[in-house]
Short mmCIF file of C-alpha atoms in Angstrom, two decimals:
data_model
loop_
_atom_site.label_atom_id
_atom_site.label_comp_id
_atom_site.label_asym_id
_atom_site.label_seq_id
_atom_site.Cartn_x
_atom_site.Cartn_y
_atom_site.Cartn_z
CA UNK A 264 -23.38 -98.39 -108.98
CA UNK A 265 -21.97 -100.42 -111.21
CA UNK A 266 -18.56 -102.33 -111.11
CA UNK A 267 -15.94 -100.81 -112.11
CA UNK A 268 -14.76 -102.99 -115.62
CA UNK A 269 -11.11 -104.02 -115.97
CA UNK A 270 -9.52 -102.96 -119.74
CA UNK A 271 -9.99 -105.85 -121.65
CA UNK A 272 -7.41 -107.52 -124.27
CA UNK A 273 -9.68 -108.79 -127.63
CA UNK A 274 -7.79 -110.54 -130.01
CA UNK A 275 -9.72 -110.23 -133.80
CA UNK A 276 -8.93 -113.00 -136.66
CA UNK A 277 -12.35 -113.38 -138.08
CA UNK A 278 -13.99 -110.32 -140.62
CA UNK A 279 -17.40 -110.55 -139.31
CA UNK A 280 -16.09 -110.47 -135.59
CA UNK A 281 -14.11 -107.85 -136.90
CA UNK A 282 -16.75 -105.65 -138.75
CA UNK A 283 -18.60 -105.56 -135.40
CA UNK A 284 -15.74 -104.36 -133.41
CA UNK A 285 -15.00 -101.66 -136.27
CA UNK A 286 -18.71 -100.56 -135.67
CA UNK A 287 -18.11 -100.01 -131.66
CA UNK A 288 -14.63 -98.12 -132.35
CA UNK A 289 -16.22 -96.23 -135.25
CA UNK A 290 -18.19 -94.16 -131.93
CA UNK A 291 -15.30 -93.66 -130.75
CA UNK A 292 -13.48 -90.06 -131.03
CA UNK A 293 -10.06 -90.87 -130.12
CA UNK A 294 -8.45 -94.40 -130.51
CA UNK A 295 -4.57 -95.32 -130.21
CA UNK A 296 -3.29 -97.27 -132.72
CA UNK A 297 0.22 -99.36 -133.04
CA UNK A 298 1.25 -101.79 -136.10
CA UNK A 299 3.69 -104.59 -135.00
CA UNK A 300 5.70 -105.41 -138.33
CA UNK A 301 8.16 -107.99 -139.00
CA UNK A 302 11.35 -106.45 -140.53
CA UNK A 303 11.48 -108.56 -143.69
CA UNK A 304 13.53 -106.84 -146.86
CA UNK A 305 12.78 -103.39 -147.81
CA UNK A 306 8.88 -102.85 -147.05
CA UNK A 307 8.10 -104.83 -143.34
CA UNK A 308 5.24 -107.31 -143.36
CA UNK A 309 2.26 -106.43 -140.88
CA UNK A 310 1.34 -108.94 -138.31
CA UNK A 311 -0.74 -107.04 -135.99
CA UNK A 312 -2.90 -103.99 -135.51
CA UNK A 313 -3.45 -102.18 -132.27
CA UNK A 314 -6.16 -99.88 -131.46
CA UNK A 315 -6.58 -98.84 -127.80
CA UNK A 316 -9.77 -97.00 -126.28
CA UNK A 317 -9.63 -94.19 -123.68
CA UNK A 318 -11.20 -96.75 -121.31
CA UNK A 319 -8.22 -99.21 -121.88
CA UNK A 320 -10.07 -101.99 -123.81
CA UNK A 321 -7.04 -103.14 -126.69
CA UNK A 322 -8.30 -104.89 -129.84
CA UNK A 323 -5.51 -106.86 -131.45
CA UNK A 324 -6.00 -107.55 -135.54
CA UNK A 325 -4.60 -110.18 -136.85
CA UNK A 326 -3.48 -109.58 -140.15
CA UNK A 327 -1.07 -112.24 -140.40
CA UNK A 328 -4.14 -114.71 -140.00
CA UNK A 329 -6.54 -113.25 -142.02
CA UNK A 330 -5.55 -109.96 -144.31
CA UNK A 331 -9.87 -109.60 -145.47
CA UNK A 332 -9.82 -107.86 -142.02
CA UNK A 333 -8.66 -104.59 -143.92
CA UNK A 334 -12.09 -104.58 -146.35
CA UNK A 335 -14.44 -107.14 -145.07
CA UNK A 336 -13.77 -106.22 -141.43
CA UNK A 337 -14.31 -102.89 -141.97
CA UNK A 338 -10.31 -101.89 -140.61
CA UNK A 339 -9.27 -99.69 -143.99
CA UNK A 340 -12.17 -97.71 -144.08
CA UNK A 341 -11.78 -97.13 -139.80
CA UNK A 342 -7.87 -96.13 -140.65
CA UNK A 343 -8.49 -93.65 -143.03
CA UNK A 344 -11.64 -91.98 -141.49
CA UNK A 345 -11.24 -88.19 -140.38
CA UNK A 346 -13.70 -88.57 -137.61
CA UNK A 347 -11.33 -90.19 -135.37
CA UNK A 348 -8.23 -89.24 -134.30
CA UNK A 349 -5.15 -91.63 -133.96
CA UNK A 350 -3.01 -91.31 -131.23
CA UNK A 351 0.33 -92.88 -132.49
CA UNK A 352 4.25 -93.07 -132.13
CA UNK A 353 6.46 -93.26 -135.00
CA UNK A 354 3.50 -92.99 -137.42
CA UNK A 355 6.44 -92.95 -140.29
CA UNK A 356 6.25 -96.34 -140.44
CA UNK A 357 2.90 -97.97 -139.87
CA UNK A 358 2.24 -95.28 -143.02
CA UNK A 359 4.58 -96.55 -144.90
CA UNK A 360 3.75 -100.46 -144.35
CA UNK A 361 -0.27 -99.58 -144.63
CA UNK A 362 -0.23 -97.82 -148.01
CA UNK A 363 2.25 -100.08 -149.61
CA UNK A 364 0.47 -103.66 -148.39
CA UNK A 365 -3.26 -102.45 -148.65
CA UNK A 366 -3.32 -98.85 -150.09
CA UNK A 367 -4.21 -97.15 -146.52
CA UNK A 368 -3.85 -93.81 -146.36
CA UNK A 369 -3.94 -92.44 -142.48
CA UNK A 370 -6.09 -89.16 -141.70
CA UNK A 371 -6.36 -87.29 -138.67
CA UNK A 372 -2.94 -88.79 -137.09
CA UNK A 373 -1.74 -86.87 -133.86
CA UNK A 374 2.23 -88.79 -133.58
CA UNK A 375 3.35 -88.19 -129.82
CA UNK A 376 7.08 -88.40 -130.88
CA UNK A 377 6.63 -86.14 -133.40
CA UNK A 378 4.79 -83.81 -130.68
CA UNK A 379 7.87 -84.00 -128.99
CA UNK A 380 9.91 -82.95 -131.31
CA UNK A 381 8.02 -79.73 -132.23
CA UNK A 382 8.01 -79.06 -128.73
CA UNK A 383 11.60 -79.24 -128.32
CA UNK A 384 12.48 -77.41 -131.45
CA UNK A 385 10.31 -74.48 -130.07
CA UNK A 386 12.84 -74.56 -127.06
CA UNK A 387 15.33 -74.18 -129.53
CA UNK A 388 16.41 -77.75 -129.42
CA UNK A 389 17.76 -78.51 -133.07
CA UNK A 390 18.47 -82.41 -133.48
CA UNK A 391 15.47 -84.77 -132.05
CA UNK A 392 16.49 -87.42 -129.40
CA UNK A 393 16.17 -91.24 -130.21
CA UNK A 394 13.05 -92.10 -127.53
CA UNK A 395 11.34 -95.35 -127.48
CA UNK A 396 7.44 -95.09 -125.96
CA UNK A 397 8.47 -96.13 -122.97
CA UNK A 398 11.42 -92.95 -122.26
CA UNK A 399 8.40 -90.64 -123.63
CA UNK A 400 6.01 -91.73 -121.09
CA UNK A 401 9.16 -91.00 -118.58
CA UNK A 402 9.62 -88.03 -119.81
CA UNK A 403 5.41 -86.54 -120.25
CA UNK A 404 3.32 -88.79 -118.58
CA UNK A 405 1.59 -89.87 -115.29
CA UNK A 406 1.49 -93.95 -116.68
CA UNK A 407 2.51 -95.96 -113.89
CA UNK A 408 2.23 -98.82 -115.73
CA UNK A 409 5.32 -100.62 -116.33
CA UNK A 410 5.71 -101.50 -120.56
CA UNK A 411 7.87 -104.56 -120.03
CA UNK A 412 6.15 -106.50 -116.92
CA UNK A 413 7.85 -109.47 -117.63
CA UNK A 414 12.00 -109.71 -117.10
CA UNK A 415 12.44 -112.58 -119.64
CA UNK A 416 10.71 -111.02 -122.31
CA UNK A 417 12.75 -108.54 -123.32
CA UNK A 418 12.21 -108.71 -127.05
CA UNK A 419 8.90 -107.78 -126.54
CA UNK A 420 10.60 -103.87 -126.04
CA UNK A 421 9.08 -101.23 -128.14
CA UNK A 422 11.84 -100.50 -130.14
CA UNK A 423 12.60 -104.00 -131.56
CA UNK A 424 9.21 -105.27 -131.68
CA UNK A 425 9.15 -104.56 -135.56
CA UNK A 426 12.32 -106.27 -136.13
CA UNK A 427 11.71 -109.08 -134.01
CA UNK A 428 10.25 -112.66 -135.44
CA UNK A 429 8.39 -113.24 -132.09
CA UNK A 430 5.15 -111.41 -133.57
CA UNK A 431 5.60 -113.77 -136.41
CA UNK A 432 4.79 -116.55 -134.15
CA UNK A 433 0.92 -118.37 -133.61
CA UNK A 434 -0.82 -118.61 -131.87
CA UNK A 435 -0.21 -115.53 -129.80
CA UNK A 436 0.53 -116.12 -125.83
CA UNK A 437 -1.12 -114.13 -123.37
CA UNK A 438 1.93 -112.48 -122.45
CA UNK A 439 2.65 -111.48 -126.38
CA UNK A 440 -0.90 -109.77 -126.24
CA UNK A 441 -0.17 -108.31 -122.95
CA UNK A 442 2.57 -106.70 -124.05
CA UNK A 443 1.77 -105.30 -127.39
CA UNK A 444 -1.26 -104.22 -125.63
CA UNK A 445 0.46 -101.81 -123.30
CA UNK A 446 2.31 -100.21 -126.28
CA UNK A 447 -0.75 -98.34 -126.98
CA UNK A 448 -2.59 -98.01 -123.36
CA UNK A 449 0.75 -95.90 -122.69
CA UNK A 450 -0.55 -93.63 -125.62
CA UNK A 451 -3.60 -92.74 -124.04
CA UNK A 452 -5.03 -90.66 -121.81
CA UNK A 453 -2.14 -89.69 -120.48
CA UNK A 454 0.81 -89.08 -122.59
CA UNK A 455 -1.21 -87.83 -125.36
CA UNK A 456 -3.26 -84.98 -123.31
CA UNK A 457 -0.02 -84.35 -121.33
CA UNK A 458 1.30 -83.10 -125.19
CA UNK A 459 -1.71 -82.05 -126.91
CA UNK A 460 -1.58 -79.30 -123.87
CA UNK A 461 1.71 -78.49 -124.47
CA UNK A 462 1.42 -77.76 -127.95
CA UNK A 463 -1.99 -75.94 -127.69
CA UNK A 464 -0.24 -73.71 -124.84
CA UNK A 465 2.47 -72.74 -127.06
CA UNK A 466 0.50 -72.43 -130.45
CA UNK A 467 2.02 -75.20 -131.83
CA UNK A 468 -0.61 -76.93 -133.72
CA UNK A 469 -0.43 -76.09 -137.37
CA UNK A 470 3.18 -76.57 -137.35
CA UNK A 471 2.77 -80.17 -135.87
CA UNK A 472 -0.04 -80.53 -138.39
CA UNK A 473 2.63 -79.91 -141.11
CA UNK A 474 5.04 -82.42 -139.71
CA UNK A 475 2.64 -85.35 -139.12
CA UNK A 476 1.69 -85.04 -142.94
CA UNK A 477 5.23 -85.13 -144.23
CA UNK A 478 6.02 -88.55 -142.38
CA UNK A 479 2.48 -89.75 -143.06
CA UNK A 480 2.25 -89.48 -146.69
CA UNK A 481 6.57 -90.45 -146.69
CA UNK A 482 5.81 -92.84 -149.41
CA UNK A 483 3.65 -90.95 -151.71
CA UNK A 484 5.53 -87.69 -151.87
CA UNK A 485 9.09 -88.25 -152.94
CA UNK A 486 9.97 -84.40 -152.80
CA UNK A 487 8.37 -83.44 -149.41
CA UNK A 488 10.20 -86.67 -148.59
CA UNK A 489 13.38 -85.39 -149.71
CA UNK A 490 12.95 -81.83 -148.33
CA UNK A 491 12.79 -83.32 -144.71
CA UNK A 492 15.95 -85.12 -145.50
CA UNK A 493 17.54 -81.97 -145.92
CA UNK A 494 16.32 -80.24 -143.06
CA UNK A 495 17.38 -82.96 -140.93
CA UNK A 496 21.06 -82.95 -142.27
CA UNK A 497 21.16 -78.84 -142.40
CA UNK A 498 20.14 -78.90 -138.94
CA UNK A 499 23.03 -81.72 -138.06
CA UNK A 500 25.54 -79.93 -139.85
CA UNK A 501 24.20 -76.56 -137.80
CA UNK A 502 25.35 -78.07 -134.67
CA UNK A 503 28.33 -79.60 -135.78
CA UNK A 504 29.62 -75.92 -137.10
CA UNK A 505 28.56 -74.17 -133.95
CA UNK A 506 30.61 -77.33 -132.34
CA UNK A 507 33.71 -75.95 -134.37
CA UNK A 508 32.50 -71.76 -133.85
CA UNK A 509 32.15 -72.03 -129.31
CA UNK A 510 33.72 -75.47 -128.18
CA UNK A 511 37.69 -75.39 -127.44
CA UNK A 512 39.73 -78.02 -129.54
CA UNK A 513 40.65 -79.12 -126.32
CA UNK A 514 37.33 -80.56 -125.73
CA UNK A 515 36.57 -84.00 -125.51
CA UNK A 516 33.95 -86.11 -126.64
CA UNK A 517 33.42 -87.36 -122.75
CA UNK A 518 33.07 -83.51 -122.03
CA UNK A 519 29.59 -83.85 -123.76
CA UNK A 520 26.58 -83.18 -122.13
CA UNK A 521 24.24 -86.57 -122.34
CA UNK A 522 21.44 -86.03 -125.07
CA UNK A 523 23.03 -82.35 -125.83
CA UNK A 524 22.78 -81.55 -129.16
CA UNK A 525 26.43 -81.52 -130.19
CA UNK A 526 26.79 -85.18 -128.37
CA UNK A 527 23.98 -86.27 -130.58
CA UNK A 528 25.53 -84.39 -133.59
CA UNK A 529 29.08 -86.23 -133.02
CA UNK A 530 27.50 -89.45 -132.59
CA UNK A 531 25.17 -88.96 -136.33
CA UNK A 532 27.57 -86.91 -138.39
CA UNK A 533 29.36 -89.03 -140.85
CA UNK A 534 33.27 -88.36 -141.22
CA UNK A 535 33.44 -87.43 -144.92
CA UNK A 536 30.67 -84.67 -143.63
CA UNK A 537 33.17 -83.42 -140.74
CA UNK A 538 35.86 -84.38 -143.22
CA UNK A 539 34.96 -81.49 -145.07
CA UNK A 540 34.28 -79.08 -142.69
CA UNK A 541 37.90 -78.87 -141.75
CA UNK A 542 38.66 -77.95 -145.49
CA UNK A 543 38.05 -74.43 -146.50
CA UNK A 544 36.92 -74.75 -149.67
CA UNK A 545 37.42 -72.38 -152.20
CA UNK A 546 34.49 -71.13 -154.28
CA UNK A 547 34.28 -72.64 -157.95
CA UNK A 548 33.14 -71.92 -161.13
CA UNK A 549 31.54 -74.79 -162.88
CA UNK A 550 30.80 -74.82 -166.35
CA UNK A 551 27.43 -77.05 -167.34
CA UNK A 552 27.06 -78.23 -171.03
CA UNK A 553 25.33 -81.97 -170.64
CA UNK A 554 21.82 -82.78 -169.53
CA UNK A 555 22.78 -84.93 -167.19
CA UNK A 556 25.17 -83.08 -164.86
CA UNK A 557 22.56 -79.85 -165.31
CA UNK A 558 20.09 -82.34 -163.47
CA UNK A 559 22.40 -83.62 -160.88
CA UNK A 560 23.62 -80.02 -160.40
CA UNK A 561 19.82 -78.55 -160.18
CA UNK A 562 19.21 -81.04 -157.69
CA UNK A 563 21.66 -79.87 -155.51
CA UNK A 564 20.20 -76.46 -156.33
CA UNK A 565 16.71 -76.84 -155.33
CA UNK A 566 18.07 -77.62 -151.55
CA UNK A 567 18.74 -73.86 -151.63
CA UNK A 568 16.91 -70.93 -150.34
CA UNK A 569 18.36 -67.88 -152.04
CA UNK A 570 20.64 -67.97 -155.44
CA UNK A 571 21.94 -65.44 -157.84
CA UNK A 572 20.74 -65.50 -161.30
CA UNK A 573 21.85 -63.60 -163.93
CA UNK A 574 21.38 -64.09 -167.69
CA UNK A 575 23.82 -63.37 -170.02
CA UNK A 576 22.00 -62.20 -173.62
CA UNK A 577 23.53 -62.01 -177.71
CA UNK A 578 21.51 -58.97 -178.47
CA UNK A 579 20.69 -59.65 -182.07
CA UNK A 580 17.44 -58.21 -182.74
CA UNK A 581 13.81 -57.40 -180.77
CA UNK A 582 14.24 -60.17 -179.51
CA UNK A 583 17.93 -61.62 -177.83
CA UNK A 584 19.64 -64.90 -177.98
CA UNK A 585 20.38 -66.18 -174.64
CA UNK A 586 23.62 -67.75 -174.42
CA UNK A 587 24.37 -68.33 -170.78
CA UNK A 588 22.52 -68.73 -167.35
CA UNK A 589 24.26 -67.80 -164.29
CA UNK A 590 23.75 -68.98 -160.59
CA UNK A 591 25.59 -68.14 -157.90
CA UNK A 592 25.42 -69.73 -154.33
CA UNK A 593 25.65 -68.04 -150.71
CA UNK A 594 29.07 -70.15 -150.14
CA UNK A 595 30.38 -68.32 -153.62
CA UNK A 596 29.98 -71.40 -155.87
CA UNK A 597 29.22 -70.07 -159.53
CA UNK A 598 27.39 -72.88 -161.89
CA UNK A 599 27.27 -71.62 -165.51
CA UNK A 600 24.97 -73.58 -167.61
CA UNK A 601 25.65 -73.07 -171.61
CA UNK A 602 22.37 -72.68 -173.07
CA UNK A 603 24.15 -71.85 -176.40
CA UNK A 604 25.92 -74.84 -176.41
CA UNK A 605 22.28 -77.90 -175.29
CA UNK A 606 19.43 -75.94 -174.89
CA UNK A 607 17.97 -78.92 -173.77
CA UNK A 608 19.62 -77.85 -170.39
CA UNK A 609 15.94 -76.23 -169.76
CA UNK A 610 13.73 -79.21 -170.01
CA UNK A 611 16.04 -82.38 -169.38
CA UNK A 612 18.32 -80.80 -167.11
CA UNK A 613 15.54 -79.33 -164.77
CA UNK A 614 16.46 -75.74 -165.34
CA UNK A 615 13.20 -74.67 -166.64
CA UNK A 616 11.37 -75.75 -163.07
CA UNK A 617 14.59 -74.45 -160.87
CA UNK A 618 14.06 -70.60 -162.47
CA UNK A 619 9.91 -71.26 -162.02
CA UNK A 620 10.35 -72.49 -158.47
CA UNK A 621 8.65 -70.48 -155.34
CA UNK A 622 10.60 -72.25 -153.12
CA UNK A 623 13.63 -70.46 -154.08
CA UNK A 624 14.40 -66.78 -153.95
CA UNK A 625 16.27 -65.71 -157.16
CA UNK A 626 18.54 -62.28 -156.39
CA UNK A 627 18.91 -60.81 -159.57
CA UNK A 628 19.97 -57.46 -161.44
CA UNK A 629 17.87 -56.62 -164.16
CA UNK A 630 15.05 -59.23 -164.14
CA UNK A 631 12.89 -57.53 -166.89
CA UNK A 632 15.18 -58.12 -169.99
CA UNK A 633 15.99 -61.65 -168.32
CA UNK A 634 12.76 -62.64 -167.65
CA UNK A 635 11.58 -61.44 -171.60
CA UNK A 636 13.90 -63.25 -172.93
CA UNK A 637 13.23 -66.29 -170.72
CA UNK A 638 9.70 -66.38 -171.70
CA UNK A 639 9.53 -65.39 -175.15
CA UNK A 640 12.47 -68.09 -176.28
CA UNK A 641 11.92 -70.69 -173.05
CA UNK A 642 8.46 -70.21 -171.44
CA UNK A 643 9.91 -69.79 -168.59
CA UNK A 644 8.37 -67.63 -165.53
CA UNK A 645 10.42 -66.22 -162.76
CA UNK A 646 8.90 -66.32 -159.38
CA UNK A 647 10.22 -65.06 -155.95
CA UNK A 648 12.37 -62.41 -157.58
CA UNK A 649 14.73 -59.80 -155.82
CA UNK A 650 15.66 -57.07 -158.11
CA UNK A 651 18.39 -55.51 -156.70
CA UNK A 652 18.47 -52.67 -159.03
CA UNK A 653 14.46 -52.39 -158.49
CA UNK A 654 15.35 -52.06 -154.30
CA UNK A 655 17.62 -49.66 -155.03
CA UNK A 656 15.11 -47.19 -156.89
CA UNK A 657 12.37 -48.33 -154.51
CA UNK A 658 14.58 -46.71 -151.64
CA UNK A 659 15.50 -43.47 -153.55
CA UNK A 660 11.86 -42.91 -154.55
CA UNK A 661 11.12 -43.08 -151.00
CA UNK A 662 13.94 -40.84 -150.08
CA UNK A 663 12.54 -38.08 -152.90
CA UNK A 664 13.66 -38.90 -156.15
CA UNK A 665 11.72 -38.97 -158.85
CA UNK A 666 14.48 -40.38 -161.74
CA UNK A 667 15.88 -43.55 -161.72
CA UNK A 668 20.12 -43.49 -161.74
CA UNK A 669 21.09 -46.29 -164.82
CA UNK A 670 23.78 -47.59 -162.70
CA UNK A 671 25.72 -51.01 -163.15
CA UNK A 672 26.03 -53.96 -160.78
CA UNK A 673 29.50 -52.47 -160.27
CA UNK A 674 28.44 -49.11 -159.06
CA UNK A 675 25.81 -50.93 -157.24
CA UNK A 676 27.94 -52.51 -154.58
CA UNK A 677 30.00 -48.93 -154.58
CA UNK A 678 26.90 -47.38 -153.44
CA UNK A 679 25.50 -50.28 -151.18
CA UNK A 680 28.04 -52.94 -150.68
CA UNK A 681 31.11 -53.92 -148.28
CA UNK A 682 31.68 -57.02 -151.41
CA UNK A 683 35.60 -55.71 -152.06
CA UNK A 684 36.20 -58.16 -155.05
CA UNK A 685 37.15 -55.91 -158.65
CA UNK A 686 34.47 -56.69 -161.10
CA UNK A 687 36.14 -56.10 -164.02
CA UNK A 688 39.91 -56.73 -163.09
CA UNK A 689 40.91 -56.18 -167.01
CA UNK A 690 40.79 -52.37 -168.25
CA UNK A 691 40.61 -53.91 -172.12
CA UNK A 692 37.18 -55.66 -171.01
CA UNK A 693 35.10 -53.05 -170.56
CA UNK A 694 32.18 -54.52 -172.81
CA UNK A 695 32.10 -57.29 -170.55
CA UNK A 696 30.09 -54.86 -167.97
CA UNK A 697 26.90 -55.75 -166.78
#
């Protein structure tokens, strides 16, 4: 038999040392994989690179010594390969630093924090806890090893190791490359099959898929980038209402469970947010004639899942002028953009791609004469239409009728709707009807 080999830590600062390690971990079919990054201005500058094997060996990279260890060592193409996966936590920002400083683009990431998350939102969990990798190993796995071995090195802790100037520092100790190299040998085997389980068990897999990519390509997709921005603050702001809808005003913050989503949703929420909340707000009516508010206005639109559209049409000819675009929100907020007035409101205000957008379901009454005139003056296709006049035949067709009623949007909510508000509260404006 032979002897059983204790993990060994290899610290890497020359390319040709470097390309033959790459060509060992390149058999490899799992590797973890850590970037220590000193917080310096707006994009961090990588020191070191961490890849861990499933038999515990840790090779430490050196960039700060030598940067040619990204394409003469072989380390970019070993990043970006689809053949192995990387077992990593916070993968968000080792991303981030790798495509901005040498154009690295991870594939085939598996994020353990993010695992976490998906796991706890499928529990119904809404807000993701704070953990460093040393509560998630607490929390999933069977590593005994203690992160932090050493009592007076406390700034070697996960979660300030990329903000601290200790990894700036050379040459390396042994107790520095002990303890970055435990940052990744508590990533694998056991925290990351612990997971992977958990997610396979509860089908999980393409929807962590989906989340890995947003944070991995952060930097290269501004929108995706903003759409997870949003979900984050619409979940915060979910918790903070049901806060307001089932908790007594009586209630004090120390009443809080620890890690509960409302204690985490106090602690996040910003006061003009809550601010807010405590104001009913009426709906408004805002009237849109410059490019510029149309855009910031759109903007604000696209974060939306359903709006009412209506267009309002000067029917001169085969073909109508359109005059005005309606959109109405779920909260009752009306934004009336004047095409009569810019019609530059299409292209520079965004209005053409809010109105073409899948994304967004458009509720409308009437959508063929809207979506002619659209096209034939604006180019402009609707997509993810609801017809609300088309639902209504669509039910009395299957009910037995073969002739469609020609009814307004007034008679509409008579027939359909509880919506109590009088249409046309002037008798002497009856043209005004839909």
């Amino acid at each position: 038999m032979t002897e059983s080999k204790e993990p060994k830590d290899v610290l890497i600062t020359d390319s040709q040392h470097c390309k033959e390690v790459v060509s060992t971990l390149n058999r490899e079919s799992v590797l973890a994989v850590h970037c220590l990054i000193l917080d310096k201005g707006f994009i961090g500058k990588l020191t070191l690179v961490l890849m861990g094997t499933y038999s515990g060996d840790v090779y430490l990279f050196d960039i700060q010594e030598n940067m040619d260890l990204f394409t003469d060592g072989g380390l970019h193409s070993l990043l970006e390969s689809n053949g192995i996966l990387k077992v990593m936590k916070g993968c968000r920002t080792d991303s981030y630093t790798l495509y901005k400083q040498f154009k690295v683009t991870l594939h085939n990431v598996f994020d353990v924090k993010i695992a976490d998350d998906v796991i706890e939102e499928h529990n119904g969990r809404l807000l993701h806890q704070r953990l460093n990798i040393q509560e998630l190993c607490e929390k999933h796995s069977t590593y005994s090893q203690v992160l932090y071995s050493n009592e007076n090195i406390e700034d070697f802790k996960e979660q300030s190791a990329a903000r601290t100037e200790l990894w700036g520092t050379r040459p390396l100790t042994a107790d520095m490359m002990s303890s970055a190299a435990n940052l990744v040998r508590a990533l694998i085997p056991h925290l990351y099959e612990k997971l992977k389980c958990c997610i396979e068990n509860n089908q999980l897999e393409k929807f962590l898929t989906e989340r890995i990519q947003e944070e991995v390509t952060c930097c290269q997709d501004h929108d995706r980038n903003e759409q997870q921005k949003q979900r984050r603050k619409d979940n915060l702001m979910k918790v903070i209402h049901s806060i307001n809808d089932q908790l007594k005003t009586s209630t004090k913050y120390s009443d809080l469970t620890v890690d509960s989503d409302e204690k985490l949703a106090v602690d996040r929420v910003n006061y003009w947010e809550a601010k807010d909340m405590t104001e009913s707000k009426e709906p408004k009516d805002v009237l849109i004639t410059d490019s510029q508010h149309c855009k910031e206005v759109v903007s604000t639109l696209n974060r939306e899942s359903v709006l009412a559209v209506h267009c309002l049409i000067l029917d001169k000819g085969f073909i109508g002028k359109l005059t005005l675009v309606l959109m109405g929100t779920y909260s009752g907020d009306v934004y009336l953009f004047d095409i009569q007035e810019n019609m530059d409101l299409f292209t520079d205000g965004g209005l053409h791609s809010l109105l073409e957008s899948n994304g967004i379901l458009k509720v409308m009454k009437g959508c063929r004469t809207d979506s002619y005139t659209l096209y034939k003056q604006f180019k402009v296709t609707l997509h993810n239409v609801f017809d609300v006049k088309i639902a209504d035949d669509v039910i009395e067709e299957h009910d037995g009728r073969l002739l469609h009623q020609r009814l307004n949007i007034q008679e509409l909510c008579e027939k359909h709707s509880t919506y109590s508000q009088v249409l046309y509260s002037r008798e002497n404006i009856e043209d005004f009807k839909v």
